[in-house]
PDB file of C-alpha atoms and ligand atoms in Angstrom:
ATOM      1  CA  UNK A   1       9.426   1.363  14.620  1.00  0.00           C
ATOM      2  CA  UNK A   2      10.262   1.249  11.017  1.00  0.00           C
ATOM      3  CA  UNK A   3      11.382   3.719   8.796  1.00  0.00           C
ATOM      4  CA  UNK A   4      11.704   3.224   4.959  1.00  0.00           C
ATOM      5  CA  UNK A   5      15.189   4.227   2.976  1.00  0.00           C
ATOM      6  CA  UNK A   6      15.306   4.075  -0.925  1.00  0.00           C
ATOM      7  CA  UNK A   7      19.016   4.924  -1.588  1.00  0.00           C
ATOM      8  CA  UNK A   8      20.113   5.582  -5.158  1.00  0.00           C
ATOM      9  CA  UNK A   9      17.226   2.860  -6.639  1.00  0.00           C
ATOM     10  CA  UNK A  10      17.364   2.405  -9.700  1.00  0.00           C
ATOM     11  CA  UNK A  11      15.441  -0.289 -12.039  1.00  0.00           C
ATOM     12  CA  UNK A  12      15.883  -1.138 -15.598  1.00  0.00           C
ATOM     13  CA  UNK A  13      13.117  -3.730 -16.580  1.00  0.00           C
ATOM     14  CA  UNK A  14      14.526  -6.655 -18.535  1.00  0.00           C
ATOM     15  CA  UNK A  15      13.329  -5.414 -21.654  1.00  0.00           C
ATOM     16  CA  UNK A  16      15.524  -2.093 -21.229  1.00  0.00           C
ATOM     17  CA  UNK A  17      12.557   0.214 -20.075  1.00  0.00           C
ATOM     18  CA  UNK A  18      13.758   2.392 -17.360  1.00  0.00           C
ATOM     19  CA  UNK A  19      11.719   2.230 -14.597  1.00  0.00           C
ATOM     20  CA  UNK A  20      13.072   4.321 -11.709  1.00  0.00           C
ATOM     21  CA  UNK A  21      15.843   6.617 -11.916  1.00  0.00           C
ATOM     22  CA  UNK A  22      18.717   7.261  -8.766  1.00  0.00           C
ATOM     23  CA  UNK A  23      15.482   7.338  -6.071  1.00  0.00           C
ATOM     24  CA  UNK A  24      16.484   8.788  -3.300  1.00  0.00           C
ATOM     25  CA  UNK A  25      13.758   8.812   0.009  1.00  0.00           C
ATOM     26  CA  UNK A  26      13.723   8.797   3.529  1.00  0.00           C
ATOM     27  CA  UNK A  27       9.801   7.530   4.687  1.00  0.00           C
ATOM     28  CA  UNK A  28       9.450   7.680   8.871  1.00  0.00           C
ATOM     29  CA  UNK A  29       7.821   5.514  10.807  1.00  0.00           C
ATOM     30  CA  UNK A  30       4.108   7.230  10.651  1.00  0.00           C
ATOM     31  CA  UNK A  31       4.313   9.022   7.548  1.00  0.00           C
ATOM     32  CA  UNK A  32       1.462   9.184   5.379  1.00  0.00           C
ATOM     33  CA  UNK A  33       3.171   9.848   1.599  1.00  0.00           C
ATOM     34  CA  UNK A  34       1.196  10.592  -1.575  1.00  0.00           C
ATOM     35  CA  UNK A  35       3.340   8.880  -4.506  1.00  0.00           C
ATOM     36  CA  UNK A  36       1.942  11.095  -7.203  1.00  0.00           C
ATOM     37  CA  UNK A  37       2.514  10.797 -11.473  1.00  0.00           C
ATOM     38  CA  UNK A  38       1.548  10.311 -14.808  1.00  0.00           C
ATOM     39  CA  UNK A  39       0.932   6.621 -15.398  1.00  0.00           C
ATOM     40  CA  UNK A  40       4.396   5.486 -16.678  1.00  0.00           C
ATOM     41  CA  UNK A  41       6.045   7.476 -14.096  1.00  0.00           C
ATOM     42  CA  UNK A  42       7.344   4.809 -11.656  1.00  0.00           C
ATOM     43  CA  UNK A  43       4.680   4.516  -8.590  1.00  0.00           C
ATOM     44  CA  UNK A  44       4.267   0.815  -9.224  1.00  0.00           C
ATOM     45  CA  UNK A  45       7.957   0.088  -9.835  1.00  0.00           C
ATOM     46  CA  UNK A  46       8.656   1.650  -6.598  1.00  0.00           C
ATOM     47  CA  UNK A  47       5.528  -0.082  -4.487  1.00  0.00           C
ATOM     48  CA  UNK A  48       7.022  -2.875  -5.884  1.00  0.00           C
ATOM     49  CA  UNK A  49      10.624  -2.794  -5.257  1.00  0.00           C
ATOM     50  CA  UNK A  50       9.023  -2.259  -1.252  1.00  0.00           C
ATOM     51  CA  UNK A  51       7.319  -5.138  -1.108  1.00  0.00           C
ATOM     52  CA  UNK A  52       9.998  -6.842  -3.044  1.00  0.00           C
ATOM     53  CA  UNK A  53       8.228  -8.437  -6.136  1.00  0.00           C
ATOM     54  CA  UNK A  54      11.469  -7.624  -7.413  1.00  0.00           C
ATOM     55  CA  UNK A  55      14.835  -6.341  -6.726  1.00  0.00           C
ATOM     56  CA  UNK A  56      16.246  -2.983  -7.912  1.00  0.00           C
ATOM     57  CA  UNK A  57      18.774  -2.940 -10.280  1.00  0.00           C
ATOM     58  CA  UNK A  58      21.076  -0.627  -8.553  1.00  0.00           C
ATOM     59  CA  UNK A  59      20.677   0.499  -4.724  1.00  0.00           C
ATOM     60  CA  UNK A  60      19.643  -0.497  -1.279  1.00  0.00           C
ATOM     61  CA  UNK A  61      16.163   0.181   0.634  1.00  0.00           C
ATOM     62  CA  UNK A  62      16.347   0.237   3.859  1.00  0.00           C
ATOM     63  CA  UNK A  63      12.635  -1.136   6.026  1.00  0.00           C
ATOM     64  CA  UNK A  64      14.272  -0.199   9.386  1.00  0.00           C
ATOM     65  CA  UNK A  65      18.079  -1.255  10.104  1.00  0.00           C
ATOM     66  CA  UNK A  66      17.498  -4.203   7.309  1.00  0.00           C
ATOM     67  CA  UNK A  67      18.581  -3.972   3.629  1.00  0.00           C
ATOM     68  CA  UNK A  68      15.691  -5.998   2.089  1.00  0.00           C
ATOM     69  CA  UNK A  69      17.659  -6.486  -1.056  1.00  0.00           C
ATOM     70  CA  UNK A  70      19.891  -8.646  -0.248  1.00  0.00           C
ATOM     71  CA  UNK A  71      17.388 -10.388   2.297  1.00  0.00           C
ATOM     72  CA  UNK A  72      17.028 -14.070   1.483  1.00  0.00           C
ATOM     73  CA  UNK A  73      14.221 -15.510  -0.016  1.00  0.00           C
ATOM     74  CA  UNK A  74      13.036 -17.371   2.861  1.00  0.00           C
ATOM     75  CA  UNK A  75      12.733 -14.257   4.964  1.00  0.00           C
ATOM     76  CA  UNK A  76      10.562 -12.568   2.255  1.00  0.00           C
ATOM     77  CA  UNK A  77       7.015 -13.654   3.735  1.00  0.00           C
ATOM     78  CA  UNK A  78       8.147 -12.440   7.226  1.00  0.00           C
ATOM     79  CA  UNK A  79       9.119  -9.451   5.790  1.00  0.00           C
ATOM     80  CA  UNK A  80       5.590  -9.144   4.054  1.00  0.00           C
ATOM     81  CA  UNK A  81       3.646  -9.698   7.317  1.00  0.00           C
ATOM     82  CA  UNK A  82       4.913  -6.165   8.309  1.00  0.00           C
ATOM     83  CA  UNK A  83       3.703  -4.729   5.619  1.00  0.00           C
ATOM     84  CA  UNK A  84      -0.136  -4.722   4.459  1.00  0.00           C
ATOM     85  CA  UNK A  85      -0.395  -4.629   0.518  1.00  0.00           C
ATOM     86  CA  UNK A  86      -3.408  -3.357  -1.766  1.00  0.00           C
ATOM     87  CA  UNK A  87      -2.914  -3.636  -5.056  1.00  0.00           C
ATOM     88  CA  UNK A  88      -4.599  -1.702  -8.209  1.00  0.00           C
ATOM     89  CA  UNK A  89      -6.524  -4.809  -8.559  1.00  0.00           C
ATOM     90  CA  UNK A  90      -8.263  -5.845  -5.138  1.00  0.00           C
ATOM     91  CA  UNK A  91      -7.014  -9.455  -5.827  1.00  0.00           C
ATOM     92  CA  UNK A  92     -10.218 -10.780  -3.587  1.00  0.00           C
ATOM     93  CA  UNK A  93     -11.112 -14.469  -4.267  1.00  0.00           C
ATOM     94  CA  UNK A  94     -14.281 -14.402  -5.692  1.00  0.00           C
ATOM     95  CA  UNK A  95     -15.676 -18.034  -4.790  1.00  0.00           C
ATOM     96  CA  UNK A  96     -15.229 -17.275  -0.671  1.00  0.00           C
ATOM     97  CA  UNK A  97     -16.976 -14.847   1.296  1.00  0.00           C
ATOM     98  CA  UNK A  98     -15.763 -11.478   2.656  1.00  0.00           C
ATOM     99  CA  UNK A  99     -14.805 -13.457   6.145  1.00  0.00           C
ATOM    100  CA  UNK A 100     -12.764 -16.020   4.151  1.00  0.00           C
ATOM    101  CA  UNK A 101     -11.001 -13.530   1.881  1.00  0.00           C
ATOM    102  CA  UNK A 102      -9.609 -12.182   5.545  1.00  0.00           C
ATOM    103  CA  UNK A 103      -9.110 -15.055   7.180  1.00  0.00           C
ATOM    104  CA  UNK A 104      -7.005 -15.944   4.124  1.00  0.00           C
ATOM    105  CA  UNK A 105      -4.342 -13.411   4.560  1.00  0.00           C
ATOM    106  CA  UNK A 106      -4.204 -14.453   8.635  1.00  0.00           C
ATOM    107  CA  UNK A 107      -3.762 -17.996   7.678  1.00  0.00           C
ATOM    108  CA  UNK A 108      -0.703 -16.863   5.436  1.00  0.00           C
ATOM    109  CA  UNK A 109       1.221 -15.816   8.870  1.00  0.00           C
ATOM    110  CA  UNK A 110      -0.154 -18.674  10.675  1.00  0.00           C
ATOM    111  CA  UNK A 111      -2.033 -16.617  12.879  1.00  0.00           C
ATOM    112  CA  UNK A 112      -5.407 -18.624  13.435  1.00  0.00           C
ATOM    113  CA  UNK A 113      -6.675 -18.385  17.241  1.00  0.00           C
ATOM    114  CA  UNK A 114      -8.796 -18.062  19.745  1.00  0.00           C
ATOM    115  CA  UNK A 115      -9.097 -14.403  18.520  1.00  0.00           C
ATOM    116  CA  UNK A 116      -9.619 -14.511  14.817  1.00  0.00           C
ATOM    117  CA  UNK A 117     -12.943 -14.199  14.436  1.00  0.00           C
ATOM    118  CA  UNK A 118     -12.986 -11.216  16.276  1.00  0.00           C
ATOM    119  CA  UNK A 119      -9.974  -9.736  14.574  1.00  0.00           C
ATOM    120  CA  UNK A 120     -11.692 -10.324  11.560  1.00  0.00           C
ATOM    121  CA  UNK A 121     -14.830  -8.828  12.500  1.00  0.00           C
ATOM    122  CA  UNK A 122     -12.836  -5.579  14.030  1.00  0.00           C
ATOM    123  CA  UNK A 123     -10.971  -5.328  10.966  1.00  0.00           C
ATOM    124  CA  UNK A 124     -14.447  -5.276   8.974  1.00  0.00           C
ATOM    125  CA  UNK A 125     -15.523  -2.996  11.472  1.00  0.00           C
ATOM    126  CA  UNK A 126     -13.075  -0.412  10.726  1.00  0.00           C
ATOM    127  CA  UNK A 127     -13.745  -0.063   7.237  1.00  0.00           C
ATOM    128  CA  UNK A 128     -17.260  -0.478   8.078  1.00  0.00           C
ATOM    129  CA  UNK A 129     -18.175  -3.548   6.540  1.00  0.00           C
ATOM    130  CA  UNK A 130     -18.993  -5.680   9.371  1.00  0.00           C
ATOM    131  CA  UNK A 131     -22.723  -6.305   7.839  1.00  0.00           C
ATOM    132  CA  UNK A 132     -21.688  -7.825   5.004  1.00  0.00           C
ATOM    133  CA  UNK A 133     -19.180 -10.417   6.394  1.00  0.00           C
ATOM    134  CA  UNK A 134     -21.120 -13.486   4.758  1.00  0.00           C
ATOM    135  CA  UNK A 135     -21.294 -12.397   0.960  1.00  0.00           C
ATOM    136  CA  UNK A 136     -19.792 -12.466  -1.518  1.00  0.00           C
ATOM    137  CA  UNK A 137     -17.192 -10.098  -3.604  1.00  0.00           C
ATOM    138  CA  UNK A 138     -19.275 -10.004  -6.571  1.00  0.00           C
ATOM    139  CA  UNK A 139     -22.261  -8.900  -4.527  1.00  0.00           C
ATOM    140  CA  UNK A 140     -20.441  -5.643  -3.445  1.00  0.00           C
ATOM    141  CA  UNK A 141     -19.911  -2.248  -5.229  1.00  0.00           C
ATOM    142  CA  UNK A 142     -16.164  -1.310  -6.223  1.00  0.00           C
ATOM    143  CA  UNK A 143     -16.049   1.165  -3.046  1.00  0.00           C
ATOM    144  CA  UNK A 144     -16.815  -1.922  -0.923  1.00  0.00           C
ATOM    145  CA  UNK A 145     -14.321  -4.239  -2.433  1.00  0.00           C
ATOM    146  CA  UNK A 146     -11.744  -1.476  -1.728  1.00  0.00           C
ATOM    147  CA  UNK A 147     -12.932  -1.951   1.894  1.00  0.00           C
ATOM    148  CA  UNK A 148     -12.533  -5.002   2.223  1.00  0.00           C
ATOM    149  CA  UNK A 149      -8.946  -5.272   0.575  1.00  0.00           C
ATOM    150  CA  UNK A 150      -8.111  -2.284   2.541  1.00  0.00           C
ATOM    151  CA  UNK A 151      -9.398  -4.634   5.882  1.00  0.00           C
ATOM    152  CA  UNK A 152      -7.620  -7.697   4.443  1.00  0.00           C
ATOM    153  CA  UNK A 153      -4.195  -5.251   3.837  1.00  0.00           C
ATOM    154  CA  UNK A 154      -4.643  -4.462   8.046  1.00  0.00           C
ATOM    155  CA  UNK A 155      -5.566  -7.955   9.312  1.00  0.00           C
ATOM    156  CA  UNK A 156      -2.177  -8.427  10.542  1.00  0.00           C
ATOM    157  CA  UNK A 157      -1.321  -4.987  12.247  1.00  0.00           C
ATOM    158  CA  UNK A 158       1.003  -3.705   9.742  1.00  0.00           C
ATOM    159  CA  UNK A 159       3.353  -1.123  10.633  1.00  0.00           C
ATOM    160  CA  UNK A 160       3.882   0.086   7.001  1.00  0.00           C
ATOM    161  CA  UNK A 161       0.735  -0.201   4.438  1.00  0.00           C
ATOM    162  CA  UNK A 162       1.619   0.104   0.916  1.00  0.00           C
ATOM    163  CA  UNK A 163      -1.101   0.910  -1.192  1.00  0.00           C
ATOM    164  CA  UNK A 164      -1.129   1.286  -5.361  1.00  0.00           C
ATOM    165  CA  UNK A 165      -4.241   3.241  -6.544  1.00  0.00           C
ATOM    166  CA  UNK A 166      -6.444   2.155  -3.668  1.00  0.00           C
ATOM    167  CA  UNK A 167      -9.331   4.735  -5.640  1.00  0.00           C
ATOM    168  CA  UNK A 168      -8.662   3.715  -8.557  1.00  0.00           C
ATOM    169  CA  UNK A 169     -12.249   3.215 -10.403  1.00  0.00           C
ATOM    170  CA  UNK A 170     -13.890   4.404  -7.517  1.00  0.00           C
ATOM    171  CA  UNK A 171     -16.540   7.381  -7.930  1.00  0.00           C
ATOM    172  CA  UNK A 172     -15.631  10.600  -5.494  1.00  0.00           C
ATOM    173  CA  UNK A 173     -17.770   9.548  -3.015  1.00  0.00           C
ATOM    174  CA  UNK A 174     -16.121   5.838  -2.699  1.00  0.00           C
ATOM    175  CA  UNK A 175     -12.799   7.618  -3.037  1.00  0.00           C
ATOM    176  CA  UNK A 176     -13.346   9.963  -0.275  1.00  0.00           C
ATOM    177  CA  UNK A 177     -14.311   7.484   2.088  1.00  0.00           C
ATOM    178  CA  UNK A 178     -10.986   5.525   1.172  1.00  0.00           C
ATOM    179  CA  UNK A 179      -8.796   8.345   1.722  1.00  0.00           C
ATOM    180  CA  UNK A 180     -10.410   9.067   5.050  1.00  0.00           C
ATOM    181  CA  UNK A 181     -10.240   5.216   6.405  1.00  0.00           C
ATOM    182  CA  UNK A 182      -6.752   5.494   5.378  1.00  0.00           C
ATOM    183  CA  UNK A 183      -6.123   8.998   7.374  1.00  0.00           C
ATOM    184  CA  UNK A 184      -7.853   6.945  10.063  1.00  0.00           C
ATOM    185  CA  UNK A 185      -5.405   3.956  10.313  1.00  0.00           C
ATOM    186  CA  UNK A 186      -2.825   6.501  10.065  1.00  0.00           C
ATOM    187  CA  UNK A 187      -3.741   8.188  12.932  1.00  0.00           C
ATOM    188  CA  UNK A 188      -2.628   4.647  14.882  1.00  0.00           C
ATOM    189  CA  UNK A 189       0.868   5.772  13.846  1.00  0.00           C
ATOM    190  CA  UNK A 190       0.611   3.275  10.746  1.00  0.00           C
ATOM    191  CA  UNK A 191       3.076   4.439   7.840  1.00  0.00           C
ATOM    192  CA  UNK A 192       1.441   4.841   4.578  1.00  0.00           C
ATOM    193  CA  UNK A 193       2.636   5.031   1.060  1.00  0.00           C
ATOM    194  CA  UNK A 194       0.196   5.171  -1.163  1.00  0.00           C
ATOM    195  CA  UNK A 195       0.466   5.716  -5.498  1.00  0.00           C
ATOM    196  CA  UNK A 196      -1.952   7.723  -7.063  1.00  0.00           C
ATOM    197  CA  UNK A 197      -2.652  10.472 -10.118  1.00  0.00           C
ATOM    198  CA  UNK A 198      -5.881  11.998  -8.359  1.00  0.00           C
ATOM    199  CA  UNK A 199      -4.007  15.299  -8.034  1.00  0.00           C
ATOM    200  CA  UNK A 200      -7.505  16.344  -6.383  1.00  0.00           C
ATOM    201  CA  UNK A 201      -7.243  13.746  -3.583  1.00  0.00           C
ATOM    202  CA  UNK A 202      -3.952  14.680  -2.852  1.00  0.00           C
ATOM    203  CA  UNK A 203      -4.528  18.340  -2.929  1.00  0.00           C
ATOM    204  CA  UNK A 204      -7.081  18.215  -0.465  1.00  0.00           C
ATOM    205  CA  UNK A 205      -5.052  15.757   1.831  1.00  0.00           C
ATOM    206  CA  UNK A 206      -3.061  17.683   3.166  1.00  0.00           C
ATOM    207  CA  UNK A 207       0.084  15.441   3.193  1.00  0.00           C
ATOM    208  CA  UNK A 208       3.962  14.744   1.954  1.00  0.00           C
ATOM    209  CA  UNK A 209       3.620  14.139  -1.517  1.00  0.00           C
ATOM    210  CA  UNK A 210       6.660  12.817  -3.567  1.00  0.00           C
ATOM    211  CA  UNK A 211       6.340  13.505  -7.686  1.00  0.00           C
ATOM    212  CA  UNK A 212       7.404  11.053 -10.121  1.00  0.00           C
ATOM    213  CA  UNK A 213       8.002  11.542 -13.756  1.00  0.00           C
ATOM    214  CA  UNK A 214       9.509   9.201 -16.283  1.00  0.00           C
ATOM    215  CA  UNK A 215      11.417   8.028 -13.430  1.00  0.00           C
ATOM    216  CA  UNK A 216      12.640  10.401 -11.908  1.00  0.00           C
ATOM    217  CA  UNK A 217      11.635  12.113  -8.350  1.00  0.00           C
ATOM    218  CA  UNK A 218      10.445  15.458  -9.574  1.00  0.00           C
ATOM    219  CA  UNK A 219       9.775  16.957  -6.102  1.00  0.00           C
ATOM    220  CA  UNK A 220       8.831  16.205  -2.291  1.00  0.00           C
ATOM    221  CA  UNK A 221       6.801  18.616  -0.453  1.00  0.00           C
ATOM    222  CA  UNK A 222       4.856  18.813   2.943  1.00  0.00           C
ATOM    223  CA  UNK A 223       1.119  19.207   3.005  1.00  0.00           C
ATOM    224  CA  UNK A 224       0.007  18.630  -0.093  1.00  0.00           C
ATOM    225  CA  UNK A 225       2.055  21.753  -1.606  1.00  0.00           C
ATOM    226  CA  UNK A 226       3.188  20.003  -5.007  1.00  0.00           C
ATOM    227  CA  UNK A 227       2.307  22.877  -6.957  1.00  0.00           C
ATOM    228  CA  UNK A 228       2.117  22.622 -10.718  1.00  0.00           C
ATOM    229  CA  UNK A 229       5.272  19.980 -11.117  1.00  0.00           C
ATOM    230  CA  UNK A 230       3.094  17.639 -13.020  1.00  0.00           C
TER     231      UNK A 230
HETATM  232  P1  ADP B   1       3.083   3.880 -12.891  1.00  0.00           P
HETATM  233  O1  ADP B   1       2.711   2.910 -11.834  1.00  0.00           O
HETATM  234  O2  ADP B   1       3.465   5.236 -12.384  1.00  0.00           O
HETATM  235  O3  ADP B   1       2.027   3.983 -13.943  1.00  0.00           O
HETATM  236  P2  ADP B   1       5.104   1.916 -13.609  1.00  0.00           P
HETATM  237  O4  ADP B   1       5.986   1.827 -12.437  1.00  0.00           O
HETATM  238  O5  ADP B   1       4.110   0.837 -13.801  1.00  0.00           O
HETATM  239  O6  ADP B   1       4.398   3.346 -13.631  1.00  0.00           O
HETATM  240  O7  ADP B   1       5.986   1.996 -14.923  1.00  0.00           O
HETATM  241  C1  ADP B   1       7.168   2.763 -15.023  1.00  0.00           C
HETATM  242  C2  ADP B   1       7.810   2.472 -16.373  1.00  0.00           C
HETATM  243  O8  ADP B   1       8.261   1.115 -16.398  1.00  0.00           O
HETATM  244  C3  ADP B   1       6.866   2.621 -17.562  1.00  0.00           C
HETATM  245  O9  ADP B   1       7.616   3.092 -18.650  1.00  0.00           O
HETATM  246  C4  ADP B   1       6.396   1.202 -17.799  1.00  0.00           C
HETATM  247  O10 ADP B   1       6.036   1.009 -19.142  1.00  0.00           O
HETATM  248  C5  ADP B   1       7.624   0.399 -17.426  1.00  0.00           C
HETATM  249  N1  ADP B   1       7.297  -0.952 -16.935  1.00  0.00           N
HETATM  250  C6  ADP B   1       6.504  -1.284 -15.899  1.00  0.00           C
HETATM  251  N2  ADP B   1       6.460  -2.616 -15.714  1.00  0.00           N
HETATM  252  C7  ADP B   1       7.258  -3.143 -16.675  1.00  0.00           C
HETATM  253  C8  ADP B   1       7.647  -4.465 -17.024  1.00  0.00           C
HETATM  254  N3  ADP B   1       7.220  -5.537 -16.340  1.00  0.00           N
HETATM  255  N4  ADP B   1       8.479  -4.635 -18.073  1.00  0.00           N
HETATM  256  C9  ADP B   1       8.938  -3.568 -18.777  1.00  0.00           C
HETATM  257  N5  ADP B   1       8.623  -2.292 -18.497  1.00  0.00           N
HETATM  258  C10 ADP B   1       7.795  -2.081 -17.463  1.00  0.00           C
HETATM  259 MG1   MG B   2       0.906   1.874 -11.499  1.00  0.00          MG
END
């Protein structure tokens, strides 16, 4: 499967602001990593050099034997299929219905078949969410819509899931149940690397957490051991 190598990244965003610092990361296929800092520290910048919104301004990343920065830009959205993306925003169309808003991100790989309705009914079914296929996203709460992007981002059987501030806005509860759907689909042998500054959820999660500050990669520690870095 895939592993994911960030090797000397560094960005500098157009404006000057230095967004990552000489990153240096080694991600297995199967990991589940806890990007955890202050906003400002870098976790988007680095979600974002994975999914390649952009390109790093000095050093290569590695999604397997494949340097995706110098990958052309045709190759991009093959690329992205591997990956399943949530962003800090849910980004669900609000005028189409739960169903839609999946079936969406299938039609983007060209993956419509005999099977897509039930695909899209397991997917709903594992973040429980089956019930509420036919409405709408304003008719859900905030812990739903994170359900359903989180459903959308595993539509296409991912190997790697990036995921920036899945909780974000969400009350413990809603969080809770996040974390554990995502502990869940990493139990399939999924990678995840996920950004987040709920040093609580991360605490209790038991997992590799990587620190970021201004930049820089403070620390990287097993099981949730970060200590008082941050
Ligand atoms: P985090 O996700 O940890 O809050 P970011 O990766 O968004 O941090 O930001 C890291 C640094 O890069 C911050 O100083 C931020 O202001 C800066 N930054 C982020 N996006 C841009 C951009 N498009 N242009 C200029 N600076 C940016
Ligand atoms: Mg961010």
């Amino acid at each position: 499967m895939y592993s994911v190598v960030l090797e000397n990244i560094s960005h500098v965003y157009p404006d000057g602001t230095e967004g990552l610092k000489n990153i240096n990361l080694n991600i297995k296929s199967g990991d589940f990593v806890f990007l955890l800092g202050r906003s400002g520290s870098g976790k988007s910048t680095l979600l974002n050099l994975l999914t390649k919104e952009f390109n790093p301004t000095k050093g290569k990343i590695y999604f397997g034997q494949e340097d995706i920065t110098t990958m052309e830009k045709k190759r991009i959205p093959f690329y992205r299929r591997k990956i399943g993306i949530i962003k800090e925003d849910t980004m669900l169309l609000e005028n189409k219905t739960i169903y839609d808003n999946i079936k969406i991100a299938l039609l983007a790989t060209e993956k419509i078949n005999s099977n897509t309705d039930y695909n899209i009914m397991s997917a709903l079914g594992v973040v429980g969410m089956r019930k509420k296929w036919d409405s709408f996203p304003s008719e859900l709460s905030k812990g739903e819509r994170s359900r359903v992007a989180l459903a959308r981002a595993i539509i296409n059987n991912p190997c790697v899931i990036v995921a920036d501030e899945p909780t974000a806005g969400l009350d413990n509860d809603a969080s809770w149940d996040i974390m554990n759907l995502f502990d869940e689909i990493n139990r399939r042998k999924v990678t995840i690397i996920m950004a987040t500054h709920e040093k609580d959820l991360v605490t209790i999660m038991k997992k590799r957490v990587v620190t970021l500050y201004n930049g820089s990669l403070l620390g990287d520690v097993k099981n949730g051991r970060y200590g008082d870095l941050i």
